[in-house]
mmCIF file of C-alpha atoms in Angstrom:
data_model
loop_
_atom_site.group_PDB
_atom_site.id
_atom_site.type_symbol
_atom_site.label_atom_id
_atom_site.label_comp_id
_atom_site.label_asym_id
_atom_site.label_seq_id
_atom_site.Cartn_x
_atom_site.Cartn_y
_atom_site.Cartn_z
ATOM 1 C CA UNK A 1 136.378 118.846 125.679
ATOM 2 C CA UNK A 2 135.032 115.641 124.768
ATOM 3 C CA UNK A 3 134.018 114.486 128.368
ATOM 4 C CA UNK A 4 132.715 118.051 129.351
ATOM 5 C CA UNK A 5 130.400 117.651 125.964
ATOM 6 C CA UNK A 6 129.299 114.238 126.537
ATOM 7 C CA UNK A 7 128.372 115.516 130.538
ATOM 8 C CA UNK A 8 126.379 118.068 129.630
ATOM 9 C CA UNK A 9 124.615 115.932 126.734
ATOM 10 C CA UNK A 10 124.134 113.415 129.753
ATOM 11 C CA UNK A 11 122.529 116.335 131.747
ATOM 12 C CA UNK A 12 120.453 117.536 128.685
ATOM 13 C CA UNK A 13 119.139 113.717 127.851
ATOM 14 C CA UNK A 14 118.274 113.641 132.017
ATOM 15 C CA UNK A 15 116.864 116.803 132.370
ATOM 16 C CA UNK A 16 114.671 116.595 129.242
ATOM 17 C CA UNK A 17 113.436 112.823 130.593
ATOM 18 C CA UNK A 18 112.610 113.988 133.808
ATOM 19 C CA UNK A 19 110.393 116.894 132.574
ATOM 20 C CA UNK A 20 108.530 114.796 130.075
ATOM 21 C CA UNK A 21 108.151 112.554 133.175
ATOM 22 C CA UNK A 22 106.643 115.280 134.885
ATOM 23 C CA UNK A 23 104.199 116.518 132.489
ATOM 24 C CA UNK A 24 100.814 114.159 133.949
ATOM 25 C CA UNK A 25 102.188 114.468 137.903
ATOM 26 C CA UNK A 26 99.964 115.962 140.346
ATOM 27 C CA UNK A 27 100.636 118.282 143.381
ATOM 28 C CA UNK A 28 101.071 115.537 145.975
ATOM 29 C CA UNK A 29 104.033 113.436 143.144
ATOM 30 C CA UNK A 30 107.790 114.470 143.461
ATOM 31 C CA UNK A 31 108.160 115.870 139.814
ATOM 32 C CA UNK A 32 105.340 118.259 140.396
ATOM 33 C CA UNK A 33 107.842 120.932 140.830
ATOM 34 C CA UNK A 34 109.228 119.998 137.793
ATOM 35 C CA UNK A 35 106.214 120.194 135.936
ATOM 36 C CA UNK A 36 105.870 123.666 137.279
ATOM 37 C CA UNK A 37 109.437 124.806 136.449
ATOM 38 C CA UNK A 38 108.789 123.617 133.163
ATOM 39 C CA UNK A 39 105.587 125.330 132.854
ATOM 40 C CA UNK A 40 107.488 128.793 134.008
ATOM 41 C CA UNK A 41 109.956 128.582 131.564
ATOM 42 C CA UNK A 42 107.705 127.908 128.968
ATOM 43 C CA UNK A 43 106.208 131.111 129.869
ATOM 44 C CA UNK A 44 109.138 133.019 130.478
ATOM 45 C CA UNK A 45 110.693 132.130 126.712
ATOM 46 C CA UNK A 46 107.206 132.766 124.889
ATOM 47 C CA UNK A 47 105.946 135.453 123.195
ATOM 48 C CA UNK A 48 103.673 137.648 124.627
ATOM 49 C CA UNK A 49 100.801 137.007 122.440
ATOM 50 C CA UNK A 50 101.285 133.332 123.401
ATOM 51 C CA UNK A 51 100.968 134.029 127.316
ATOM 52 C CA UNK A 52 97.294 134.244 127.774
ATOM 53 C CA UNK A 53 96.657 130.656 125.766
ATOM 54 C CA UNK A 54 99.337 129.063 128.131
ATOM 55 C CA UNK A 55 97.721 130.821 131.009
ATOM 56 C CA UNK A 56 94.340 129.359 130.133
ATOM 57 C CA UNK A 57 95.753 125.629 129.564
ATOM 58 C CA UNK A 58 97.725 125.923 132.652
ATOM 59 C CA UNK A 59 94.002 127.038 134.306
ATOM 60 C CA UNK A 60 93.022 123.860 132.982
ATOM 61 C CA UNK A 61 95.754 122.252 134.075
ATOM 62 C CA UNK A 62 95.343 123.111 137.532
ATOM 63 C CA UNK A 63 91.187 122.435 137.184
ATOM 64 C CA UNK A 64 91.885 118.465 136.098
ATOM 65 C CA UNK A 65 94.580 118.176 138.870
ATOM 66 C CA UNK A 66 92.158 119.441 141.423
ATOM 67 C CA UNK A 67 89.274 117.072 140.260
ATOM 68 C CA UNK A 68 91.508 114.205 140.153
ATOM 69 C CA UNK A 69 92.662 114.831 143.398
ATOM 70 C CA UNK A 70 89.520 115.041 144.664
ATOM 71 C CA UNK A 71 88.238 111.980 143.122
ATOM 72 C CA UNK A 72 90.943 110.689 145.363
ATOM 73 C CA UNK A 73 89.675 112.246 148.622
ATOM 74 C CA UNK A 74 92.434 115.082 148.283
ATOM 75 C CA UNK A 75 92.676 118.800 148.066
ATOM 76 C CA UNK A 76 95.346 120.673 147.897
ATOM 77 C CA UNK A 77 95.201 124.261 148.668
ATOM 78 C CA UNK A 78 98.172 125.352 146.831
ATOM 79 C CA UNK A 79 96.487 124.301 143.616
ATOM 80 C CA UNK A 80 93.433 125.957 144.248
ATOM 81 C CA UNK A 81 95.662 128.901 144.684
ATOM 82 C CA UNK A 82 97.797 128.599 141.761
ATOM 83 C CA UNK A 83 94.077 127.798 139.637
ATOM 84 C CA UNK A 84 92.759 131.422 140.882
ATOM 85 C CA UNK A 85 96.577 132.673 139.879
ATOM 86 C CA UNK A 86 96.758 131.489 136.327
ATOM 87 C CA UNK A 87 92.570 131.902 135.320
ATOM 88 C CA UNK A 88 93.342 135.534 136.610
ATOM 89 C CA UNK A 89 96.758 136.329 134.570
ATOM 90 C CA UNK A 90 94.526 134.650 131.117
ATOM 91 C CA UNK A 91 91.931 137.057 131.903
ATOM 92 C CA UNK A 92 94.583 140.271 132.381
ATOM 93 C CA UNK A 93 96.747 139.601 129.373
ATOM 94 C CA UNK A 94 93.854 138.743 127.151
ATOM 95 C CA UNK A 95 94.231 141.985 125.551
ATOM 96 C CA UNK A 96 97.790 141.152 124.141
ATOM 97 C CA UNK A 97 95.943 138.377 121.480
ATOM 98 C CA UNK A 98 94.318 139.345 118.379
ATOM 99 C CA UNK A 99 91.333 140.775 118.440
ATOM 100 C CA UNK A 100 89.602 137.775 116.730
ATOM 101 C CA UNK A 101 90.903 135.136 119.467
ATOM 102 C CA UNK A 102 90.013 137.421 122.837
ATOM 103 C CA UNK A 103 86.638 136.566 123.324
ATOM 104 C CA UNK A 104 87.183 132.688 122.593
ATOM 105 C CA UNK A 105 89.913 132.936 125.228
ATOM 106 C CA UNK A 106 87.301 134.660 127.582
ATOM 107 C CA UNK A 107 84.603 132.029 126.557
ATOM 108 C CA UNK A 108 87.017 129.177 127.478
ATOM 109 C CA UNK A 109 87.977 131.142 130.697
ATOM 110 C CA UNK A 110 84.328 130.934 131.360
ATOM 111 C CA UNK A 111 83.721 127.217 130.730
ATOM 112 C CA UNK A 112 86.934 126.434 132.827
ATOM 113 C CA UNK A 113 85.503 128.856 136.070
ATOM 114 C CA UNK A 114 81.849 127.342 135.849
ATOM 115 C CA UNK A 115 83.595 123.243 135.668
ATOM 116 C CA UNK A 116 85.829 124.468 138.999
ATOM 117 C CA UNK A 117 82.822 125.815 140.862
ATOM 118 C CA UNK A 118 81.182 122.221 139.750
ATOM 119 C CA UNK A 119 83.958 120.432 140.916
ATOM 120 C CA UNK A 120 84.283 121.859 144.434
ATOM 121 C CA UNK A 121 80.711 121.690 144.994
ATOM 122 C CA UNK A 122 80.876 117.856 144.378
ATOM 123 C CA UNK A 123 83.986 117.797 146.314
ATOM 124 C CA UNK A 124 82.542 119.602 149.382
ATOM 125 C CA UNK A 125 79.320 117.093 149.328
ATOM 126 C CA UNK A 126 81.284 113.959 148.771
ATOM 127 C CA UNK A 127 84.401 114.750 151.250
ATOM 128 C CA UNK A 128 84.178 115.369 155.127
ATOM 129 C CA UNK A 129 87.089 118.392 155.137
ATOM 130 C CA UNK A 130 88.690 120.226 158.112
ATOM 131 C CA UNK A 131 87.349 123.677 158.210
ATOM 132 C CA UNK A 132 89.894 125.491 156.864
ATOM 133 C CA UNK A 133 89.554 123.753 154.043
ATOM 134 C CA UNK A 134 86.453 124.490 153.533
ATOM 135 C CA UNK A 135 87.107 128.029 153.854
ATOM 136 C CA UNK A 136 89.481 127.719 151.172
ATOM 137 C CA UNK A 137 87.452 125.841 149.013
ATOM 138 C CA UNK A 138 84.541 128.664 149.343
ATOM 139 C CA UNK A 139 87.532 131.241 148.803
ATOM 140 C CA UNK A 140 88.330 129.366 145.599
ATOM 141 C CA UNK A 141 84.698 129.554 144.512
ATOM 142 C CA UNK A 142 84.419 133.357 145.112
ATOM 143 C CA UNK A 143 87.347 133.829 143.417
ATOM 144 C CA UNK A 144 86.716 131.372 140.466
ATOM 145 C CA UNK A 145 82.601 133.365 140.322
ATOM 146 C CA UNK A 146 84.236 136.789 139.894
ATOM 147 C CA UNK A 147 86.925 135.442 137.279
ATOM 148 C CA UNK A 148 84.363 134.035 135.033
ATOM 149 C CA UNK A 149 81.990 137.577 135.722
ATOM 150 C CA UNK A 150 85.763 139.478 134.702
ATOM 151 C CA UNK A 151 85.660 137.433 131.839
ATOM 152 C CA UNK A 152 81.618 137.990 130.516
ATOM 153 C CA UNK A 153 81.863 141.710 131.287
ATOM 154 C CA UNK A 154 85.163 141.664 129.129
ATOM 155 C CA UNK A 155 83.290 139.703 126.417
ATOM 156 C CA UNK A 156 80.152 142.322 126.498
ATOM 157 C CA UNK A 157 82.993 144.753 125.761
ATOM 158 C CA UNK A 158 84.741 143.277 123.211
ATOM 159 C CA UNK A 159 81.387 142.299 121.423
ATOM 160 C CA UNK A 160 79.528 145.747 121.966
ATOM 161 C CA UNK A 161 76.847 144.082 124.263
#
């Protein structure tokens, strides 16, 4: 009993180092899955009314990884992806937080969209990219455009306008 509990405390101490480890990787580090993972789970475990703040930070989350990467000369289509994924799930389960915190949700939703388009623009002036990239890059602007208009229309609902 005593070596099976001090194994999995090993494993716990590990896996909980390696996941802190992870939390400031980016998409091209090894723990990046990890980071993910952990992100999922946090999801998974939360409450609903908690979901829509977590997808929103992991929005941002995805935005800073994208400008740092590009800073760098990098992008990564995957994140641009997995940006348009979590923006769109904080705009869907808005509805699940109080009333009161909905539209500051939206409004961040809409500050986050409007930094992304900035950032790609900058990145597609500064970076010579292969053309499918680029296409991607415009997708992710189209994409990131209509999530911030899903967000003021919601907004102008929830505020009568």
């Amino acid at each position: 009993f005593a070596f099976a509990f001090s194994l999995a405390l090993t494993l716990f101490i590990v896996a909980t180092g390696t996941v802190a480890a992870s939390v400031d990787s980016l998409p091209t580090e090894p723990l990046y899955n990890v980071k993910l993972l952990a992100e999922r789970t946090e999801l998974f475990f939360s409450p609903a009314e908690k979901r829509p703040t977590l997808h929103a930070a992991y929005s941002l989350s995805r935005l800073m990884e994208i400008e740092t990467l590009g800073s760098r000369g990098v992008v990564v289509s995957s994140t641009l992806n997995n940006f348009s994924l979590e923006t769109g799930a904080a705009i869907k389960s808005a509805y699940l937080l109080p009333y009161s915190q909905q539209t500051n949700l939206l409004l961040a939703i809409v500050s986050i969209t409007a930094t992304q388009e900035q950032v790609l623009s900058q990145i597609q002036l500064t970076m010579p990219i292969a053309k499918t990239l680029q296409q991607e890059i415009a997708r992710a602007q189209l994409d990131s455009q209509q999530h911030r208009l899903d967000a003021l229309t919601l907004i102008a609902t929830l505020t009568g306008q």
